[in-house]
mmCIF file of C-alpha atoms in Angstrom:
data_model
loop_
_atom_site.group_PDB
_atom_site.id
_atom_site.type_symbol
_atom_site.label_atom_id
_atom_site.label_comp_id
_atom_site.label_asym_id
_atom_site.label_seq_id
_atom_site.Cartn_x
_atom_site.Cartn_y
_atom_site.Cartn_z
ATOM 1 C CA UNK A 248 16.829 -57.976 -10.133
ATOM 2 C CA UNK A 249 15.813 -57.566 -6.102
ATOM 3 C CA UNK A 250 16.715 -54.150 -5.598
ATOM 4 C CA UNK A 251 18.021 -54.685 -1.860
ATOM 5 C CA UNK A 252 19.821 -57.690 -3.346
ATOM 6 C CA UNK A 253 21.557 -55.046 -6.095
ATOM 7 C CA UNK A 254 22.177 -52.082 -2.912
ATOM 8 C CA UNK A 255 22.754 -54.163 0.036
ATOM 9 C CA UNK A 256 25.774 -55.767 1.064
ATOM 10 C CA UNK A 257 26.134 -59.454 0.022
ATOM 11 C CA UNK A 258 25.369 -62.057 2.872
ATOM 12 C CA UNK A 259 28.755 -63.258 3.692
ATOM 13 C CA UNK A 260 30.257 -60.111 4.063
ATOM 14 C CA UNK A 261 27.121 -59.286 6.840
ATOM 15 C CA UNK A 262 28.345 -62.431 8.723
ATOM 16 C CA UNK A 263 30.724 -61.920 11.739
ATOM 17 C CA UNK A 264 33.714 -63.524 11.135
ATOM 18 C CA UNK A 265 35.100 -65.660 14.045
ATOM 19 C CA UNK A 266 38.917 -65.122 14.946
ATOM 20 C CA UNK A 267 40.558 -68.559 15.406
ATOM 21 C CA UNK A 268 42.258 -69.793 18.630
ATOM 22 C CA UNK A 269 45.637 -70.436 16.835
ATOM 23 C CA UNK A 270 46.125 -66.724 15.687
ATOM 24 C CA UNK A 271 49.172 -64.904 16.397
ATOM 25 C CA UNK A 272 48.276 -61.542 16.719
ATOM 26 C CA UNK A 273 49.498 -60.179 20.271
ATOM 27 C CA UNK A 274 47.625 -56.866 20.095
ATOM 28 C CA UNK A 275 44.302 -58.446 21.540
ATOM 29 C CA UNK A 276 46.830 -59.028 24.990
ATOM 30 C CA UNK A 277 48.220 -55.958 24.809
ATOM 31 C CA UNK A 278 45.499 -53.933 24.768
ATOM 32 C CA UNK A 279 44.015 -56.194 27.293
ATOM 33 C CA UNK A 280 47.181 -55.654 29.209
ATOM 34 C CA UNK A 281 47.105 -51.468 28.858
ATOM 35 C CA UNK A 282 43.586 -51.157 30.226
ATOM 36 C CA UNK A 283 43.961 -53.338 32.915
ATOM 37 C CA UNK A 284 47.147 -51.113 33.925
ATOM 38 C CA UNK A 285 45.131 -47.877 34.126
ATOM 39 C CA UNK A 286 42.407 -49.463 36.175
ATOM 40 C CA UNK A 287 45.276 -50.245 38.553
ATOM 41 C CA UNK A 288 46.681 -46.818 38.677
ATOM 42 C CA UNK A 289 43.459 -44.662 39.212
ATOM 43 C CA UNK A 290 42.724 -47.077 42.259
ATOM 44 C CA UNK A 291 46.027 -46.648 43.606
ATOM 45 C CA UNK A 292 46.275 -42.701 42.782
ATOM 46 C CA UNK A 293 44.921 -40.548 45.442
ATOM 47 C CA UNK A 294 44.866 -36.680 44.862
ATOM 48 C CA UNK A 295 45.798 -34.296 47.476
ATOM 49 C CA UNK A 296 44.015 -31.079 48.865
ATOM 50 C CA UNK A 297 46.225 -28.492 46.470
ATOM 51 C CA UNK A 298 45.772 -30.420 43.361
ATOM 52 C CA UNK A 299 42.233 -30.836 44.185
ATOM 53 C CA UNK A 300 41.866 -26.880 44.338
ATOM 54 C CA UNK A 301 44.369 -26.260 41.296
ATOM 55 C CA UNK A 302 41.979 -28.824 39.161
ATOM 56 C CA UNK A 303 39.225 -26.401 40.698
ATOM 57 C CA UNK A 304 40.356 -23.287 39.615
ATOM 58 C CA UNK A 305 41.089 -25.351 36.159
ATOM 59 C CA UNK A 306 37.573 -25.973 35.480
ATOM 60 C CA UNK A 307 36.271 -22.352 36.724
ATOM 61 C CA UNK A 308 38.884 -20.411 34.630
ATOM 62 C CA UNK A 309 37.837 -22.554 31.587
ATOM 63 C CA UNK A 310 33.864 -21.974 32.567
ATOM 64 C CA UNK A 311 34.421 -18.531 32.670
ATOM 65 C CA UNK A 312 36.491 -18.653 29.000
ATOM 66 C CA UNK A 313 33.794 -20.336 27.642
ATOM 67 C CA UNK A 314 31.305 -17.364 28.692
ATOM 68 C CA UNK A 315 33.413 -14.965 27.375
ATOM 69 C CA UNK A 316 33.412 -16.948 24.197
ATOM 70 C CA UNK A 317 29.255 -17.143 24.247
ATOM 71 C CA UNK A 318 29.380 -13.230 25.246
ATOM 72 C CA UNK A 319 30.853 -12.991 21.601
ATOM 73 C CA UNK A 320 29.727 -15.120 19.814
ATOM 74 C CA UNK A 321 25.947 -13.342 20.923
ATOM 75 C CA UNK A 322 24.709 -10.801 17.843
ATOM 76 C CA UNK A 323 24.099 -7.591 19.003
ATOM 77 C CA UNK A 324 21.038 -5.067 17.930
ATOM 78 C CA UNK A 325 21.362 -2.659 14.884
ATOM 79 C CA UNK A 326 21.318 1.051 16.267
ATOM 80 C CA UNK A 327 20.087 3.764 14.169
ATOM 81 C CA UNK A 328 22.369 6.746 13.524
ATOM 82 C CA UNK A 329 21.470 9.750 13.179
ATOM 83 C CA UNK A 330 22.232 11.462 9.669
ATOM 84 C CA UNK A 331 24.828 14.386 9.696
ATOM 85 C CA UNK A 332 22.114 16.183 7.097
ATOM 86 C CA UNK A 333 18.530 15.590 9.351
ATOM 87 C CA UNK A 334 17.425 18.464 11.327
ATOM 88 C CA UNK A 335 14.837 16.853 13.850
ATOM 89 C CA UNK A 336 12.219 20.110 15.766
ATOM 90 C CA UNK A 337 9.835 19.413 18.234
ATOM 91 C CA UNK A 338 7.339 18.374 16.635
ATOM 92 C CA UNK A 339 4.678 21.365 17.075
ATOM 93 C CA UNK A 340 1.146 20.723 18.882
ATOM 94 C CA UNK A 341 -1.865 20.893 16.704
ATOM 95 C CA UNK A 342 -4.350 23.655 17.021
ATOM 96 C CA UNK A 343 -7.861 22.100 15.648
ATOM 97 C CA UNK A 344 -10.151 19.816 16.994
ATOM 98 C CA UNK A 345 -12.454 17.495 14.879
ATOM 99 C CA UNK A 346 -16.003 17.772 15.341
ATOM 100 C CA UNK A 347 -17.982 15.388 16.926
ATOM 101 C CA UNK A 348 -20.641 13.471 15.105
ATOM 102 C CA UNK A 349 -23.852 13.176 17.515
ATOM 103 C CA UNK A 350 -26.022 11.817 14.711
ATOM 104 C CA UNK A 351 -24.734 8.480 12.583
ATOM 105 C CA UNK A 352 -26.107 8.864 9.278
ATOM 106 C CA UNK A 353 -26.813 5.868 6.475
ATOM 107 C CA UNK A 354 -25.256 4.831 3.663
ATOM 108 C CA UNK A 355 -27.580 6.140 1.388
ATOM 109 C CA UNK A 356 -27.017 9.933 3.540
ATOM 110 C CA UNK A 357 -23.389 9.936 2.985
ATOM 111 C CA UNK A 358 -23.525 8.644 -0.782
ATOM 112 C CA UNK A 359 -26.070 12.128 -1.009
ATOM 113 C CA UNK A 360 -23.999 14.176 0.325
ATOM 114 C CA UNK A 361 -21.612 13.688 -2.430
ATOM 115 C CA UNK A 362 -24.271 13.105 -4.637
ATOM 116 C CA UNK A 363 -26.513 15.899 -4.028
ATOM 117 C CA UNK A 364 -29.380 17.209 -6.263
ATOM 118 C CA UNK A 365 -27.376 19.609 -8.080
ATOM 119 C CA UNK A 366 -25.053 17.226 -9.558
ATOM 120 C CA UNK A 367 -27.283 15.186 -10.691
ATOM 121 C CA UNK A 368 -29.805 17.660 -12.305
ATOM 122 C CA UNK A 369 -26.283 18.336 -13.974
ATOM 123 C CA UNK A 370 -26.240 14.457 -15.559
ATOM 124 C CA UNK A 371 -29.714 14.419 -16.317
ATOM 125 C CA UNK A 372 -29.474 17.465 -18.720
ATOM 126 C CA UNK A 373 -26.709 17.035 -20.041
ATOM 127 C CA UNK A 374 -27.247 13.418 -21.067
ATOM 128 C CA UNK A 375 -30.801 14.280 -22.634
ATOM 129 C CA UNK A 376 -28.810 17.067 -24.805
ATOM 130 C CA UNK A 377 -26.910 14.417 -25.848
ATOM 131 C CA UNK A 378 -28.992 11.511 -26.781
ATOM 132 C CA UNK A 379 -31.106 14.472 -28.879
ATOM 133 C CA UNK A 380 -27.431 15.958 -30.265
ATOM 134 C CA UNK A 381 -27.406 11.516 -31.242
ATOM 135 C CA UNK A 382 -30.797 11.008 -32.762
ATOM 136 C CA UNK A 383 -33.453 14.151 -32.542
ATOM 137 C CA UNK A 384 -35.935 11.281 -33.104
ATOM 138 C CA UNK A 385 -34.859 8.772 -29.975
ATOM 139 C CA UNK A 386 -35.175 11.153 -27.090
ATOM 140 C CA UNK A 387 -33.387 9.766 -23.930
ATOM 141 C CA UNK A 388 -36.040 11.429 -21.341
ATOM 142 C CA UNK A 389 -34.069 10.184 -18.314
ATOM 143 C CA UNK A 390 -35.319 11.468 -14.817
ATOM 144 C CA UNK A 391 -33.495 11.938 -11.162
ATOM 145 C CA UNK A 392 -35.317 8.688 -10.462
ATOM 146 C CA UNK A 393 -34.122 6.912 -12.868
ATOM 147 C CA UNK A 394 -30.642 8.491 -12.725
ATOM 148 C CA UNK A 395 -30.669 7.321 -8.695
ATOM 149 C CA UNK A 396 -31.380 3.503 -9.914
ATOM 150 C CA UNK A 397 -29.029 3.156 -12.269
ATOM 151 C CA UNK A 398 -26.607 4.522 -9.880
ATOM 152 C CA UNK A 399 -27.535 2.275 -7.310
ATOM 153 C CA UNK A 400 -27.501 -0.635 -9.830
ATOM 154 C CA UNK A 401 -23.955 0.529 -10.701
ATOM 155 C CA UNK A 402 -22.446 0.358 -7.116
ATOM 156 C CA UNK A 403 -24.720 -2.868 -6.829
ATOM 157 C CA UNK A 404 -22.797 -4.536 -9.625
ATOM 158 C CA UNK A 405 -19.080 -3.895 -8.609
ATOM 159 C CA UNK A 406 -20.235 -5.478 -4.961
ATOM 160 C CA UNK A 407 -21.569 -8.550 -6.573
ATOM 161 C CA UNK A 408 -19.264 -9.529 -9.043
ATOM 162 C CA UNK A 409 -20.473 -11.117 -12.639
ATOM 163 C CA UNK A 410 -18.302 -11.061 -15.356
ATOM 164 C CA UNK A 411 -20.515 -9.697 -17.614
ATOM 165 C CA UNK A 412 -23.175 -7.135 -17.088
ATOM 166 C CA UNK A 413 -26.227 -8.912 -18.860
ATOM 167 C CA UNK A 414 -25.542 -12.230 -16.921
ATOM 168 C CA UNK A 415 -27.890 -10.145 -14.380
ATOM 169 C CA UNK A 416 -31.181 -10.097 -16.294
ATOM 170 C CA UNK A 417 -29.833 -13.853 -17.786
ATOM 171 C CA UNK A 418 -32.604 -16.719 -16.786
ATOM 172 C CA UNK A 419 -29.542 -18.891 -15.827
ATOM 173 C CA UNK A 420 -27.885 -16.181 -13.225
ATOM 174 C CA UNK A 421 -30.574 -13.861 -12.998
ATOM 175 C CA UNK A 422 -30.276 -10.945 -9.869
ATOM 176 C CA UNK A 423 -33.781 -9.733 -8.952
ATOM 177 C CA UNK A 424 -32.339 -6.770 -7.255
ATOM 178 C CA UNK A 425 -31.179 -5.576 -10.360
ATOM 179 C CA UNK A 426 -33.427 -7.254 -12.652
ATOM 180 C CA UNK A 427 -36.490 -5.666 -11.228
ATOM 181 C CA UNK A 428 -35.222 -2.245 -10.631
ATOM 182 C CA UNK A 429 -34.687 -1.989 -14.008
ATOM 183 C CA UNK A 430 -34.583 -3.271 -17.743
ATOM 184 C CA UNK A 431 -31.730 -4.388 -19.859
ATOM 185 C CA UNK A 432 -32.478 -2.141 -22.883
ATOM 186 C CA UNK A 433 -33.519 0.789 -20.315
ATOM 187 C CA UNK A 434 -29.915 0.299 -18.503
ATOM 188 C CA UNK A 435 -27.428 0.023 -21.244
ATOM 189 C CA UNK A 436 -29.619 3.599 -23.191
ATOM 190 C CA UNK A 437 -28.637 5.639 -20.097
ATOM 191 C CA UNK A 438 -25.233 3.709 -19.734
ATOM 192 C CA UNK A 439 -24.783 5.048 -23.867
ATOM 193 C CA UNK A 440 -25.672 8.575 -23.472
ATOM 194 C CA UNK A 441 -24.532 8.842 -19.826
ATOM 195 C CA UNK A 442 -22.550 12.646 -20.217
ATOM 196 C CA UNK A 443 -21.659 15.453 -17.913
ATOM 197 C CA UNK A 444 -20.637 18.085 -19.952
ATOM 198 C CA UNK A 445 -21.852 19.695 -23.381
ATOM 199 C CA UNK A 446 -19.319 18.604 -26.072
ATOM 200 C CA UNK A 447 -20.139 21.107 -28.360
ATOM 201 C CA UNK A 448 -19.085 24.469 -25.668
ATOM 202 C CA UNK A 449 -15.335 22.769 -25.852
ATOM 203 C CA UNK A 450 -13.956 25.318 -27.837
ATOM 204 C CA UNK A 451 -10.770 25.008 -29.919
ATOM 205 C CA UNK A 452 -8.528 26.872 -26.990
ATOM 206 C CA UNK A 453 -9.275 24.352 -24.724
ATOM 207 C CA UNK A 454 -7.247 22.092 -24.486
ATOM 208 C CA UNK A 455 -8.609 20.510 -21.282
ATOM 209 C CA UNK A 456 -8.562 16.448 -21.242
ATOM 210 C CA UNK A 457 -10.991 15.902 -18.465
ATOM 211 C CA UNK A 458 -13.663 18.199 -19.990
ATOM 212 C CA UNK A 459 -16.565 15.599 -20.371
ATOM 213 C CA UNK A 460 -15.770 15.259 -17.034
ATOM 214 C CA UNK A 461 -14.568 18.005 -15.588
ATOM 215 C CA UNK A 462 -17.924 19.505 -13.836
ATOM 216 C CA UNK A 463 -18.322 16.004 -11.768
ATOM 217 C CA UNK A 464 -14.589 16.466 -10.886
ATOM 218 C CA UNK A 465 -15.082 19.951 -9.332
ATOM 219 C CA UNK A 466 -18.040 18.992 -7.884
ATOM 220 C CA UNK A 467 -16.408 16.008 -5.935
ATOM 221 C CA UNK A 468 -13.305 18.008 -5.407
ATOM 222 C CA UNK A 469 -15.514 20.983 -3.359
ATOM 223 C CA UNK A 470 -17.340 18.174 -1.344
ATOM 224 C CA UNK A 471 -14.096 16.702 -0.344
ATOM 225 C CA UNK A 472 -12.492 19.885 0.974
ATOM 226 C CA UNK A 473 -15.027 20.225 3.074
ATOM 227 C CA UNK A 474 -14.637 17.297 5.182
ATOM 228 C CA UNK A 475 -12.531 18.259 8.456
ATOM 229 C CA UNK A 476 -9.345 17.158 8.397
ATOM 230 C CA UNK A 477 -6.948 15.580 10.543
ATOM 231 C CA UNK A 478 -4.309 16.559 12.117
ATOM 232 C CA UNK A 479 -1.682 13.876 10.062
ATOM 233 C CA UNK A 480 -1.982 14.197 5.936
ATOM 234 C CA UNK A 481 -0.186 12.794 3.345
ATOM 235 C CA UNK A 482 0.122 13.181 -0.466
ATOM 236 C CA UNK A 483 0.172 10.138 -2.569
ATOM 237 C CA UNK A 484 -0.940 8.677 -5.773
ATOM 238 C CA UNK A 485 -3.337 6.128 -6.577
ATOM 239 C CA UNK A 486 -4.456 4.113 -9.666
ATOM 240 C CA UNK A 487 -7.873 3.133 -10.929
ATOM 241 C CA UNK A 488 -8.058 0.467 -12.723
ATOM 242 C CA UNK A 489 -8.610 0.315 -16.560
ATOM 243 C CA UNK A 490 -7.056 -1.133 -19.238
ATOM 244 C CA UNK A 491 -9.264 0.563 -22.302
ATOM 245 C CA UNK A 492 -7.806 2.592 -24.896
ATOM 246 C CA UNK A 493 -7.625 6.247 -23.300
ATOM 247 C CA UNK A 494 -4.429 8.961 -23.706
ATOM 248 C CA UNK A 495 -4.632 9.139 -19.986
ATOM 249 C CA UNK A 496 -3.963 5.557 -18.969
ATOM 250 C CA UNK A 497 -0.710 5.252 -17.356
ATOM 251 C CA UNK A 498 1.627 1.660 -16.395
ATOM 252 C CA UNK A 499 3.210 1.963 -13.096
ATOM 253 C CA UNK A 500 4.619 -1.366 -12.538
ATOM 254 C CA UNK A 501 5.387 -1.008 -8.859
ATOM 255 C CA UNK A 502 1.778 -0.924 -8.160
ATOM 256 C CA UNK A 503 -0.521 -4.039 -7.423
ATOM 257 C CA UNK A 504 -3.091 -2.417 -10.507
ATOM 258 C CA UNK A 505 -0.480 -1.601 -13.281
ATOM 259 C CA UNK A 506 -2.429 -0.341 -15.916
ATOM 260 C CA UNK A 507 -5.391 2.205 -15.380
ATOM 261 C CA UNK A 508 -5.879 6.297 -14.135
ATOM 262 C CA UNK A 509 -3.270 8.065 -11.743
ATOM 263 C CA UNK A 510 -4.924 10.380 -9.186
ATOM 264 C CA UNK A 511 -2.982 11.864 -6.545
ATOM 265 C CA UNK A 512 -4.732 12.446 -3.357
ATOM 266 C CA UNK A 513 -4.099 14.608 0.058
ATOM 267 C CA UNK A 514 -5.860 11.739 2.472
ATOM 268 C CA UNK A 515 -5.417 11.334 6.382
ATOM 269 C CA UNK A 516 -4.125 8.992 8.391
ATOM 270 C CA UNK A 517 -7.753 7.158 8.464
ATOM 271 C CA UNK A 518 -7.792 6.714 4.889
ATOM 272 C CA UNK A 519 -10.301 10.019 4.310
ATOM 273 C CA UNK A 520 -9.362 12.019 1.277
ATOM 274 C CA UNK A 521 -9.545 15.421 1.259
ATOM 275 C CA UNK A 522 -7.972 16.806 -2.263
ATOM 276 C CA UNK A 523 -7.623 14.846 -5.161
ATOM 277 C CA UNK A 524 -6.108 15.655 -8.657
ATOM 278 C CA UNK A 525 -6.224 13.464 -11.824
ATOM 279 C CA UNK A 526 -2.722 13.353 -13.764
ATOM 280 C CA UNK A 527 -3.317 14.334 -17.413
ATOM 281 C CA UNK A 528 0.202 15.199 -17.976
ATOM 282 C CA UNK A 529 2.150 18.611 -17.641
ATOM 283 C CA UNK A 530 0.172 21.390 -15.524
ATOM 284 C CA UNK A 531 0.523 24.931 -15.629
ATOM 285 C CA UNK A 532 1.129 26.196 -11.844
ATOM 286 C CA UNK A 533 -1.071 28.541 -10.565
ATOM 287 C CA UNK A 534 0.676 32.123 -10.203
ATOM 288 C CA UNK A 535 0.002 32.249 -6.244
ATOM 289 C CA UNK A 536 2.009 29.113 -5.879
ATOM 290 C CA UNK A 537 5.882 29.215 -6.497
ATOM 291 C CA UNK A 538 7.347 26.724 -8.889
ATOM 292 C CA UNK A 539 9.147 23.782 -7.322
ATOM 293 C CA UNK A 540 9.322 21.015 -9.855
ATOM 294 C CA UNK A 541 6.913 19.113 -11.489
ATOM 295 C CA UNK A 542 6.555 16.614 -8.157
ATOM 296 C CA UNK A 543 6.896 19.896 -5.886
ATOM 297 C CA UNK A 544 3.600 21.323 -7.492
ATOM 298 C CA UNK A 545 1.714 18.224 -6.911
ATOM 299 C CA UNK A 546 2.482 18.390 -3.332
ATOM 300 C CA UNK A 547 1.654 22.486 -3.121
ATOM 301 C CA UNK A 548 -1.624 22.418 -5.343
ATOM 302 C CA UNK A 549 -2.746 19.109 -3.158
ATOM 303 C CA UNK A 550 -1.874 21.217 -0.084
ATOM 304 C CA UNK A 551 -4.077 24.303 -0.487
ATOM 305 C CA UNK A 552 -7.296 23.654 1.125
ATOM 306 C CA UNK A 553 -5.507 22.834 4.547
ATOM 307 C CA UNK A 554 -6.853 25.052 6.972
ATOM 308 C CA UNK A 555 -4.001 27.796 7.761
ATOM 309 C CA UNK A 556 -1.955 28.426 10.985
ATOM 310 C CA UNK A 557 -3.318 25.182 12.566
ATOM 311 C CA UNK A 558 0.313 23.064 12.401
ATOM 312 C CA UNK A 559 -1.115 20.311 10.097
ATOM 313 C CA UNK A 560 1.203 17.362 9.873
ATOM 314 C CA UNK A 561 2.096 16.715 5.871
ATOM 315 C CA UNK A 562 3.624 13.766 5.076
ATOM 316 C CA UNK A 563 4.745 12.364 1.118
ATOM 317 C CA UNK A 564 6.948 10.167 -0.414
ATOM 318 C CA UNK A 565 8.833 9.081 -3.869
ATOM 319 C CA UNK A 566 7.063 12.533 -4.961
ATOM 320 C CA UNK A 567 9.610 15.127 -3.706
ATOM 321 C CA UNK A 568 13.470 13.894 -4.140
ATOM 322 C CA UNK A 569 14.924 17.025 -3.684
ATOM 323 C CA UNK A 570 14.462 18.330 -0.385
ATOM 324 C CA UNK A 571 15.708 22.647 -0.906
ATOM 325 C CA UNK A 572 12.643 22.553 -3.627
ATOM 326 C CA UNK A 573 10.488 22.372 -0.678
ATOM 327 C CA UNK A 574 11.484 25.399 1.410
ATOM 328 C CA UNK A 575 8.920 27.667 -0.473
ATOM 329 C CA UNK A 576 7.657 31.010 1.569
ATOM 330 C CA UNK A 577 4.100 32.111 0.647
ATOM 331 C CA UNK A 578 2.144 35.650 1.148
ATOM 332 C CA UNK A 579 -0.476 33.757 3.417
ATOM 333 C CA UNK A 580 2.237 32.933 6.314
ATOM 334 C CA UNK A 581 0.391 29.319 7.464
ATOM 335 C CA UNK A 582 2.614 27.473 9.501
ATOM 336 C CA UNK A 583 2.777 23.603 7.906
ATOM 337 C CA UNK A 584 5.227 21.053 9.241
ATOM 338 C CA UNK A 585 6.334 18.693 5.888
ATOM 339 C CA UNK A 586 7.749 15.116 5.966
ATOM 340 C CA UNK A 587 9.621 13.830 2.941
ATOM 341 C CA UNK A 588 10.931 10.992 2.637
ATOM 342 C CA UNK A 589 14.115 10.791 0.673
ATOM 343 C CA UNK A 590 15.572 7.188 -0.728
ATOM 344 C CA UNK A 591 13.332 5.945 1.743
ATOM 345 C CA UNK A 592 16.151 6.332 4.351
ATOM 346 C CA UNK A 593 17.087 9.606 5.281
ATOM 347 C CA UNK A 594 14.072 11.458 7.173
ATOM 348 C CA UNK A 595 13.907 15.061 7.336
ATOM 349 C CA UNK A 596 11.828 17.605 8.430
ATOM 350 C CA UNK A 597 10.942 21.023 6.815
ATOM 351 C CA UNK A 598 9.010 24.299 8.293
ATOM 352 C CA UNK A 599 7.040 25.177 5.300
ATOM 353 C CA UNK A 600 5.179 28.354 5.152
ATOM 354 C CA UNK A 601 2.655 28.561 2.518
#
């Protein structure tokens, strides 16, 4: 069946149907009648001057209803009120001045100075002891050299982005700037006895979970510290990626990486850290600190390196959720200014002397 033919209207009923001469319906005259009536009486009506200004002041007083009406009608602005419980200071000026750079140094000169000799005379011992503590008969015999390459090939790889590591010597997808800095079998014997610490000095007592790490840790930890800081810092935490089978790995679902390692980190408003701490779990507080909490601690240990009676800016958030646990009074009398957040609402401020 024609669709239009099934939805439209039939044909006879689209037809205009003709009214005969012979009908007796009046109401055609009638209304014929009535219109031609009020035609007659606007012609013949004529208004005078006080009508005229009545109708006038008609129209305005209705104009200005209708504004009144729009006035109204118009949404008005949120304002912010200040909480009963916030105590805002004057904000204090800050003492320090950042150094200025007169010399731009390379990539390579900023990756050394985190890098530096030391640390990696550290690696290279530590993971020939181990590839001999392995096999006594399959020496490992890396070098600084060879230490630097597969470093570089390391930071080369996470830029470039294969799936697999050996796709970079494959014929198919083969990288020459990896492929000829290096062998396969060379790479993937220093990747399996890569160490930075002796296992066999862990002793029973310690029960420290980053100790095959731990002397790269403190060595990155020092270097960061001594960057100059800024005058605005905040404490936060941060997740590394990894989704391998470690005691450490935490799930934070509120975070774009859910699975991997939590670090928190004192950085500054341009992104430079300057302290960093991995979580492994409960941490004894150092006696010169005071105990605030658990999220109080983090915020305190983070906190030390800050250069003293300079009136640093500290900022955090979602760490501390009790503000009193923050009003802590040290020996060393340096005059911080915190910023918590709390419920991500309420902003107070806190003189902190630690």
């Amino acid at each position: 069946m024609d669709t239009r033919q099934f939805y439209g209207r039939k044909e006879h009923d689209r037809a205009v149907r003709v009214i005969p001469s012979d009908s007796e319906d009046s109401e055609l005259e009638e209304s014929e009648n009535e219109d031609s009536e009020v035609e007659e009486s606007h012609e013949d009506w004529i208004p005078e001057s006080g009508e005229c200004l009545s109708l006038d002041n008609d129209t305005e007083s209705e104009d200005e209803d209708e504004d009144d009406v729009e006035e109204v009608d118009v949404p008005r602005l949120p304002r912010w009120r200040t909480p009963h419980n916030a105590h805002f200071n004057a904000c204090p000026e800050w003492q320090d001045l950042l150094p200025k750079s007169d010399d731009i140094m390379s990539p390579l000169q900023y990756f050394k100075q985190f890098f530096s000799e030391d640390i990696l005379e550290v690696i290279v011992e530590q993971s020939n002891l181990y590839a001999i503590q392995c096999d006594a008969n399959k020496p490992l015999n890396l070098t600084i050299k060879e230490l630097e390459q597969f470093l570089g090939i390391v930071v080369y790889m996470s830029l470039f982005g294969l799936p697999g590591t050996r796709m970079f010597w494959n014929k198919a997808c083969r990288v020459s700037q990896v492929a000829d800095t290096m062998t396969l079998n060379r790479w993937e014997a220093i990747k399996k006895h890569l160490h930075f610490n002796n296992n066999e000095e862990r002793q029973e007592d310690n029960n420290d979970p980053l100790h095959k790490i731990r002397p790269l840790v403190t060595h990155l930890t020092s270097k960061l510290t001594s960057i100059p800081m800024s005058e605005k810092l905040a404490v936060d935490e941060q997740m590394v990626p990894f989704k391998g089978r470690n005691r450490l790995k935490q799930y934070l679902p509120s975070k774009p990486k859910k699975w991997g390692y939590k670090i928190l980190v004192l950085a500054g408003s341009d992104g430079v850290p300057y302290n960093l701490e991995i979580y492994t779990g409960r941490v004894v507080q150092p006696p010169e600190l005071a105990d605030v909490g658990a999220s109080g601690n983090v915020v305190l240990r983070l906190a030390q390196p800050i250069p003293k009676h300079k009136k640093y800016k500290v900022f955090f958030r979602q760490l501390v959720y009790e503000c009193p646990s923050c009003a802590y009074t040290g020996s060393a009398g340096n005059s911080l200014h915190w910023y918590c957040s709390w419920q991500q609402t309420t902003r107070c401020q806190l003189d902190v002397r630690c």
